[in-house]
Each structure stands twice: as C-alpha cells, then as structure tokens.
Amino acid sequence: MTESLNDPVDHLACTELVELVTAFLEGDLDPATERRVVDHISLCDGCELYVDQVRQTTDVLAGLSGGAPLSPADRDRLLAAFRDSSA
Amino acid sequence: MPPSELPPDDQLAGLLLAGDEAAFAQVVDAWSPGMVRLARVYVSTEDSAAEVVQEAWLAVVRGIATFAGRSSLRTWVYRIVANTAQRRGGREARSVPASSLGAGDGGGDAQGPTVDPARFAPPGHPHAGHWQRPPSPWPEQALLAAEVRAQVAAAVAGLPARQRVVITLRDVHGYDSDEVCSILEISAANQRVLLHRARAAVRSCLERYLADGEEAS
Ligand SMILES: [Zn+2]
C-alpha cells in the first residue's frame, strides 16, 4: 500500500498500541515499530497512562515476592539428606 | 537471606558437589520461599507445595552431579520444581495439564484483544481505534496498600495456568525471559504472549478495584 501525502506517517491506533506494550517494555520491538510506539505515547495521554499502569502493576507484583520459608523440620530433614548423600 | 549473598553459580555447584553443608543450607534458605510460590501455581494447597519443594530438593541432592551448567543452577533447580509440581498437580483437581505449558503459542487463553474493545472508538468513528474511555490515573499511595497486593495476588490466582506461571516467574520472582523459557521449556514468543495477556488481565483487575474504591469513598 502506498502512503498519500496527507497521511505521511503510519500512525498506530491505541488498540494496536495496547497489544505492543509488553514487547515494548521488553525491548523486543524492531527499531521502526519502537519509534512508532514512542511517538504515539508522546502524543497520547491515554496510552502513556496505560503503559505506566502496566509498569505500576509489575511493581505491585514484585512486592508479592517472599513466600513462606521451609518449616524447621523440613529444613532439618533436607540438611540430613544432604549430609547422607555426600557422606 | 537475599540471593545476592550466594556465591557465583559455578562455585556454588562445586560447593554442593563437594558436600558443603553450609552452602546447601544457604541455597535452601534463599530459594525455598520462591520454590514454594512456584509450586503453589500448580498444586492446590500450601502443604502440597511444601511437599513438592521437599521432593524437588531431594531430587537436587541426588542429581547435583548431573547438573551440566548449561543453564544457571537456580534455573535448573526451578525446572525440577516445575516438573515435580506439574506431576503432582496432575493428580489434583487444580491440574495444569502436562502438555499445556509447552503447547503451541495459541491455546484457549491467548485469543482476542487484551483491553475491552468498548474502551476504544469503534470502526467508522472519526477517531476509530483511539481511547474513548482512557485509563484514569491511579492514586500512588493506594498501590502501596496491603489490600492492593491482596487484590493483585487474587488476580494472578484467577489467571489461566500458563499465564499464571509465567507472570509469577517474571514479575513476582524477577526472572528474565530467557530463564523462564528455560524453566518452562517454552519459546520466547510463547512466553511473551502469555506474559502480555497476564499483565493486561492483572492491570485490568487493579483498575476495576481502584475505580470501585473511588466510588465507595
Ligand atoms: Zn493511544
């Protein structure tokens, strides 16, 4: 398809941008698409906020880490098994 | 104990092979909480997850001599956890079919747009494809609240299995995409699709939760 003079830039729709967010954040986009995404975000408040909220979501997810440590009994059994195996 | 205090991988594997119990105790303490969380993705109870981790560590102890260093030690251990948990999960109601994690890039949970199309101007509209109902900013303080973390945890728990395990490894545990592909034995493209859908779904839950909070106050 050829581009008309009135439409020199191949604009992304917001519907397309929201599907590229992860690839964009992962740095997996080809340079041309990455530029279109950056250009779009710089002009579109909705998409800028959307990308930001995906980042905020990953921040909250990172705060979930931790998890339960082993019970002392389980830990002792493992250390004993390790001792036996290398004896 | 933060993993950063652990000796580098090649050294660590050597210490374990040599039967260094202090080094073994150190990795057990550093990695077990994350292993429990990973196991919990596949099995239905905390007890079950703890048993999986126990079983996986015993397999590590038995198999350390076979660790070939092709992946990082942590990745190797996590893969053992994933496989062990998957086998056990297969015997439980909340099963992740063994084939589902490695299966193609599609699957029932990887179709369609990740944002409700009603949020955008419809085709034929002068602004077709642009936000009609853009996101509203979130109050920064709210994101620090314990209830928000609980909401996000619940949103993750409600995801399809393949998305749940990928977002848990990537965003909760902080693994990079190569490690996750290696642990789950999936392609980079598959990993990214699953991560994308999972993040979009969790963001959307968070948005709904924060919007309800506004209306309620
Ligand atoms: Zn936009």
Short mmCIF file of C-alpha atoms and ligand atoms in Angstrom, two decimals:
data_model
loop_
_atom_site.label_atom_id
_atom_site.label_comp_id
_atom_site.label_asym_id
_atom_site.label_seq_id
_atom_site.Cartn_x
_atom_site.Cartn_y
_atom_site.Cartn_z
CA MET A 1 0.00 0.00 0.00
CA THR A 2 1.35 3.49 -0.84
CA GLU A 3 1.14 6.37 1.59
CA SER A 4 -0.63 9.53 0.47
CA LEU A 5 0.88 12.95 1.12
CA ASN A 6 -1.89 13.68 3.57
CA ASP A 7 -1.01 10.64 5.57
CA PRO A 8 2.79 10.52 5.62
CA VAL A 9 3.10 8.74 8.95
CA ASP A 10 1.76 5.28 9.57
CA HIS A 11 0.02 6.03 12.85
CA LEU A 12 -0.65 3.33 15.35
CA ALA A 13 -4.13 3.09 16.76
CA CYS A 14 -4.42 2.85 20.53
CA THR A 15 -5.97 -0.59 20.05
CA GLU A 16 -2.69 -1.68 18.39
CA LEU A 17 -0.50 0.04 20.93
CA VAL A 18 -2.02 -1.73 23.93
CA GLU A 19 -1.08 -5.07 22.34
CA LEU A 20 2.56 -3.96 21.86
CA VAL A 21 3.13 -2.83 25.44
CA THR A 22 4.88 -5.98 26.65
CA ALA A 23 7.10 -6.28 23.58
CA PHE A 24 7.88 -2.56 24.02
CA LEU A 25 8.75 -2.89 27.70
CA GLU A 26 10.84 -5.99 26.95
CA GLY A 27 12.78 -4.13 24.26
CA ASP A 28 11.68 -6.73 21.71
CA LEU A 29 10.30 -4.39 19.05
CA ASP A 30 12.14 -3.69 15.83
CA PRO A 31 13.52 -0.11 15.80
CA ALA A 32 10.86 1.22 13.38
CA THR A 33 7.94 -0.11 15.44
CA GLU A 34 9.58 1.02 18.64
CA ARG A 35 9.77 4.55 17.25
CA ARG A 36 6.12 4.47 16.28
CA VAL A 37 5.25 3.37 19.80
CA VAL A 38 7.39 6.09 21.38
CA ASP A 39 5.88 8.69 19.03
CA HIS A 40 2.39 7.53 19.85
CA ILE A 41 2.96 7.56 23.60
CA SER A 42 4.40 11.06 23.42
CA LEU A 43 1.16 12.29 21.82
CA CYS A 44 -1.47 10.14 23.50
CA ASP A 45 -2.23 10.64 27.19
CA GLY A 46 -4.39 7.52 27.36
CA CYS A 47 -1.65 5.24 26.08
CA GLU A 48 1.04 6.94 28.15
CA LEU A 49 -1.08 6.22 31.21
CA TYR A 50 -1.81 2.67 30.08
CA VAL A 51 1.89 1.82 29.69
CA ASP A 52 2.58 3.47 33.03
CA GLN A 53 -0.13 1.39 34.71
CA VAL A 54 1.31 -1.82 33.29
CA ARG A 55 4.63 -0.79 34.87
CA GLN A 56 2.88 0.02 38.15
CA THR A 57 1.19 -3.37 38.02
CA THR A 58 4.56 -5.12 37.66
CA ASP A 59 5.83 -3.08 40.64
CA VAL A 60 2.98 -4.38 42.80
CA LEU A 61 3.64 -7.91 41.52
CA ALA A 62 7.30 -7.61 42.53
CA GLY A 63 6.10 -6.73 46.03
CA LEU A 64 4.40 -10.13 46.28
CA SER A 65 7.70 -11.99 46.37
CA GLY A 66 8.78 -13.62 49.54
CA GLY A 67 6.71 -16.70 50.10
CA ALA A 68 6.90 -18.94 53.10
CA PRO A 69 10.25 -20.29 54.29
CA LEU A 70 10.51 -24.04 54.93
CA SER A 71 9.40 -25.34 58.28
CA PRO A 72 12.37 -26.04 60.59
CA ALA A 73 11.53 -29.77 60.47
CA ASP A 74 11.56 -29.84 56.65
CA ARG A 75 14.79 -27.86 56.63
CA ASP A 76 16.45 -30.26 59.07
CA ARG A 77 15.36 -33.27 57.04
CA LEU A 78 16.85 -31.76 53.88
CA LEU A 79 20.15 -30.96 55.54
CA ALA A 80 20.28 -34.51 56.90
CA ALA A 81 19.55 -35.92 53.43
CA PHE A 82 22.32 -33.74 52.00
CA ARG A 83 24.76 -34.95 54.67
CA ASP A 84 23.87 -38.60 53.95
CA SER A 85 24.21 -38.21 50.20
CA SER A 86 27.66 -36.70 50.41
CA ALA A 87 28.90 -39.00 53.15
CA MET B 1 18.78 -14.28 53.07
CA PRO B 2 18.96 -12.42 49.74
CA PRO B 3 20.24 -14.49 46.81
CA SER B 4 22.89 -11.81 46.17
CA GLU B 5 24.87 -13.19 49.11
CA LEU B 6 25.18 -16.56 47.43
CA PRO B 7 28.49 -17.45 45.80
CA PRO B 8 28.52 -17.35 41.99
CA ASP B 9 26.87 -20.25 40.24
CA ASP B 10 29.86 -22.35 39.14
CA GLN B 11 31.38 -22.03 42.59
CA LEU B 12 28.08 -22.89 44.24
CA ALA B 13 27.60 -26.04 42.17
CA GLY B 14 31.14 -27.05 43.12
CA LEU B 15 30.45 -26.50 46.82
CA LEU B 16 27.29 -28.60 46.66
CA LEU B 17 29.10 -31.37 44.81
CA ALA B 18 31.80 -31.30 47.46
CA GLY B 19 29.15 -31.76 50.14
CA ASP B 20 29.48 -28.28 51.70
CA GLU B 21 26.53 -28.27 54.07
CA ALA B 22 26.71 -24.54 54.86
CA ALA B 23 26.41 -23.74 51.15
CA PHE B 24 23.48 -26.14 50.83
CA ALA B 25 21.72 -24.54 53.82
CA GLN B 26 22.30 -21.15 52.22
CA VAL B 27 20.63 -22.06 48.90
CA VAL B 28 17.83 -23.87 50.67
CA ASP B 29 17.09 -20.74 52.68
CA ALA B 30 17.48 -18.40 49.73
CA TRP B 31 15.45 -20.31 47.14
CA SER B 32 12.85 -22.30 49.05
CA PRO B 33 10.33 -19.45 49.53
CA GLY B 34 10.34 -18.78 45.78
CA MET B 35 10.12 -22.51 45.08
CA VAL B 36 7.06 -22.80 47.33
CA ARG B 37 5.44 -19.95 45.44
CA LEU B 38 6.22 -21.55 42.09
CA ALA B 39 4.92 -24.94 43.25
CA ARG B 40 1.76 -23.26 44.51
CA VAL B 41 0.99 -22.29 40.91
CA TYR B 42 0.42 -25.96 40.11
CA VAL B 43 -0.91 -27.51 43.31
CA SER B 44 -3.93 -26.65 45.39
CA THR B 45 -2.61 -26.31 48.93
CA GLU B 46 0.31 -24.80 50.80
CA ASP B 47 1.08 -28.22 52.32
CA SER B 48 1.22 -29.79 48.90
CA ALA B 49 3.53 -27.02 47.71
CA ALA B 50 5.83 -27.55 50.70
CA GLU B 51 5.96 -31.28 49.89
CA VAL B 52 6.78 -30.55 46.26
CA VAL B 53 9.66 -28.33 47.34
CA GLN B 54 10.92 -31.02 49.70
CA GLU B 55 10.75 -33.60 46.93
CA ALA B 56 12.45 -31.25 44.48
CA TRP B 57 15.32 -30.52 46.88
CA LEU B 58 15.84 -34.25 47.39
CA ALA B 59 15.99 -34.66 43.61
CA VAL B 60 18.54 -31.83 43.52
CA VAL B 61 20.64 -33.55 46.20
CA ARG B 62 20.53 -36.84 44.28
CA GLY B 63 21.11 -35.24 40.91
CA ILE B 64 23.61 -32.45 41.56
CA ALA B 65 26.34 -34.50 39.88
CA THR B 66 24.27 -34.42 36.68
CA PHE B 67 23.99 -30.62 36.70
CA ALA B 68 25.78 -29.77 33.49
CA GLY B 69 25.92 -25.99 33.80
CA ARG B 70 24.01 -25.45 30.58
CA SER B 71 21.54 -23.28 32.48
CA SER B 72 22.09 -21.43 35.73
CA LEU B 73 21.89 -23.59 38.83
CA ARG B 74 18.80 -21.71 40.01
CA THR B 75 17.10 -22.28 36.66
CA TRP B 76 17.96 -25.97 36.83
CA VAL B 77 16.54 -26.24 40.36
CA TYR B 78 13.40 -24.31 39.42
CA ARG B 79 12.84 -26.59 36.44
CA ILE B 80 12.92 -29.56 38.80
CA VAL B 81 10.34 -27.78 40.99
CA ALA B 82 8.11 -27.05 37.99
CA ASN B 83 8.29 -30.65 36.78
CA THR B 84 7.70 -32.11 40.23
CA ALA B 85 4.79 -29.75 40.91
CA GLN B 86 3.31 -30.43 37.49
CA ARG B 87 3.32 -34.18 38.09
CA ARG B 88 1.68 -33.74 41.45
CA GLY B 89 -0.76 -31.16 40.10
CA GLY B 90 -1.80 -33.73 37.52
CA ARG B 91 -3.08 -35.89 40.37
CA GLU B 92 -5.02 -33.00 41.91
CA ALA B 93 -8.20 -31.23 40.88
CA ARG B 94 -6.37 -28.00 40.09
CA SER B 95 -4.22 -29.53 37.43
CA VAL B 96 -2.11 -27.89 34.82
CA PRO B 97 -2.10 -30.49 32.06
CA ALA B 98 1.49 -31.53 31.45
CA SER B 99 1.14 -30.68 27.78
CA SER B 100 -0.36 -27.23 28.30
CA LEU B 101 2.74 -25.29 29.30
CA GLY B 102 4.78 -26.27 26.32
CA ALA B 103 1.92 -26.44 23.84
CA GLY B 104 1.82 -24.06 20.86
CA ASP B 105 1.56 -20.30 21.05
CA GLY B 106 -2.21 -20.22 20.84
CA GLY B 107 -4.47 -22.08 23.17
CA GLY B 108 -7.80 -21.04 24.59
CA ASP B 109 -6.23 -18.38 26.79
CA ALA B 110 -4.35 -16.50 24.10
CA GLN B 111 -7.03 -15.14 21.81
CA GLY B 112 -8.59 -11.74 21.28
CA PRO B 113 -7.72 -8.24 22.46
CA THR B 114 -6.37 -7.69 25.97
CA VAL B 115 -8.28 -4.45 26.51
CA ASP B 116 -12.08 -4.32 26.26
CA PRO B 117 -12.81 -3.08 22.70
CA ALA B 118 -15.63 -0.94 24.14
CA ARG B 119 -12.93 1.30 25.61
CA PHE B 120 -12.00 2.45 22.10
CA ALA B 121 -13.90 4.36 19.40
CA PRO B 122 -15.44 1.83 17.01
CA PRO B 123 -14.58 1.40 13.32
CA GLY B 124 -16.18 4.14 11.23
CA HIS B 125 -15.86 6.66 14.06
CA PRO B 126 -13.59 9.66 13.19
CA HIS B 127 -11.26 8.55 15.99
CA ALA B 128 -11.62 4.85 15.35
CA GLY B 129 -9.18 2.79 17.38
CA HIS B 130 -8.44 5.58 19.86
CA TRP B 131 -9.38 5.62 23.52
CA GLN B 132 -12.98 6.53 24.15
CA ARG B 133 -12.66 5.71 27.84
CA PRO B 134 -8.93 6.11 28.59
CA PRO B 135 -7.50 4.86 31.87
CA SER B 136 -7.75 7.19 34.87
CA PRO B 137 -4.62 7.83 36.91
CA TRP B 138 -4.19 5.64 39.97
CA PRO B 139 -3.50 7.16 43.37
CA GLU B 140 0.16 6.29 44.00
CA GLN B 141 -0.44 5.77 47.70
CA ALA B 142 -3.14 3.15 47.08
CA LEU B 143 -0.62 0.94 45.29
CA LEU B 144 1.37 0.56 48.48
CA ALA B 145 -1.62 -0.73 50.46
CA ALA B 146 -1.73 -4.33 51.60
CA GLU B 147 -5.26 -4.74 50.19
CA VAL B 148 -3.99 -3.84 46.73
CA ARG B 149 -1.32 -6.53 46.97
CA ALA B 150 -4.03 -8.98 48.06
CA GLN B 151 -6.17 -7.96 45.05
CA VAL B 152 -3.24 -8.45 42.70
CA ALA B 153 -2.44 -11.83 44.24
CA ALA B 154 -6.07 -12.85 43.76
CA ALA B 155 -5.99 -11.62 40.16
CA VAL B 156 -2.90 -13.76 39.50
CA ALA B 157 -4.54 -16.78 41.14
CA GLY B 158 -7.50 -16.37 38.77
CA LEU B 159 -5.41 -16.43 35.59
CA PRO B 160 -5.27 -19.40 33.22
CA ALA B 161 -2.48 -21.72 34.36
CA ARG B 162 0.07 -20.91 31.67
CA GLN B 163 -0.29 -17.16 32.21
CA ARG B 164 -0.16 -17.63 35.98
CA VAL B 165 3.14 -19.47 35.95
CA VAL B 166 4.79 -17.04 33.51
CA ILE B 167 3.76 -13.87 35.35
CA THR B 168 4.75 -15.46 38.67
CA LEU B 169 8.23 -16.25 37.43
CA ARG B 170 8.76 -13.00 35.53
CA ASP B 171 7.14 -10.33 37.66
CA VAL B 172 6.91 -11.85 41.12
CA HIS B 173 10.26 -13.68 41.15
CA GLY B 174 12.04 -11.35 38.76
CA TYR B 175 13.38 -13.99 36.37
CA ASP B 176 14.38 -12.77 32.92
CA SER B 177 12.64 -14.12 29.84
CA ASP B 178 15.49 -16.49 28.91
CA GLU B 179 15.36 -18.12 32.33
CA VAL B 180 11.59 -18.52 32.16
CA CYS B 181 11.77 -20.08 28.69
CA SER B 182 14.41 -22.41 30.05
CA ILE B 183 12.49 -23.39 33.20
CA LEU B 184 9.21 -23.97 31.38
CA GLU B 185 10.75 -25.11 28.10
CA ILE B 186 8.62 -22.72 26.04
CA SER B 187 9.53 -20.44 23.13
CA ALA B 188 10.36 -16.76 23.59
CA ALA B 189 7.28 -15.80 21.56
CA ASN B 190 5.04 -18.01 23.67
CA GLN B 191 6.50 -16.59 26.86
CA ARG B 192 5.86 -13.03 25.71
CA VAL B 193 2.26 -13.68 24.65
CA LEU B 194 1.49 -15.30 28.00
CA LEU B 195 3.19 -12.51 29.94
CA HIS B 196 1.39 -9.87 27.92
CA ARG B 197 -2.04 -11.37 28.46
CA ALA B 198 -1.35 -11.96 32.14
CA ARG B 199 -0.15 -8.40 32.79
CA ALA B 200 -3.08 -6.91 30.90
CA ALA B 201 -5.53 -9.01 32.91
CA VAL B 202 -3.95 -8.10 36.24
CA ARG B 203 -3.82 -4.40 35.32
CA SER B 204 -7.46 -4.55 34.43
CA CYS B 205 -8.39 -6.17 37.78
CA LEU B 206 -6.41 -3.49 39.56
CA GLU B 207 -8.17 -0.78 37.57
CA ARG B 208 -11.58 -2.18 38.48
CA TYR B 209 -10.60 -2.46 42.13
CA LEU B 210 -9.23 1.10 42.32
CA ALA B 211 -12.26 2.53 40.48
CA ASP B 212 -14.65 0.79 42.89
CA GLY B 213 -12.65 2.22 45.77
CA GLU B 214 -13.17 5.72 44.39
CA GLU B 215 -16.90 5.27 44.04
CA ALA B 216 -17.14 3.85 47.53
CA SER B 217 -15.31 6.76 49.20
ZN ZN C 1 -3.08 5.94 22.22
#
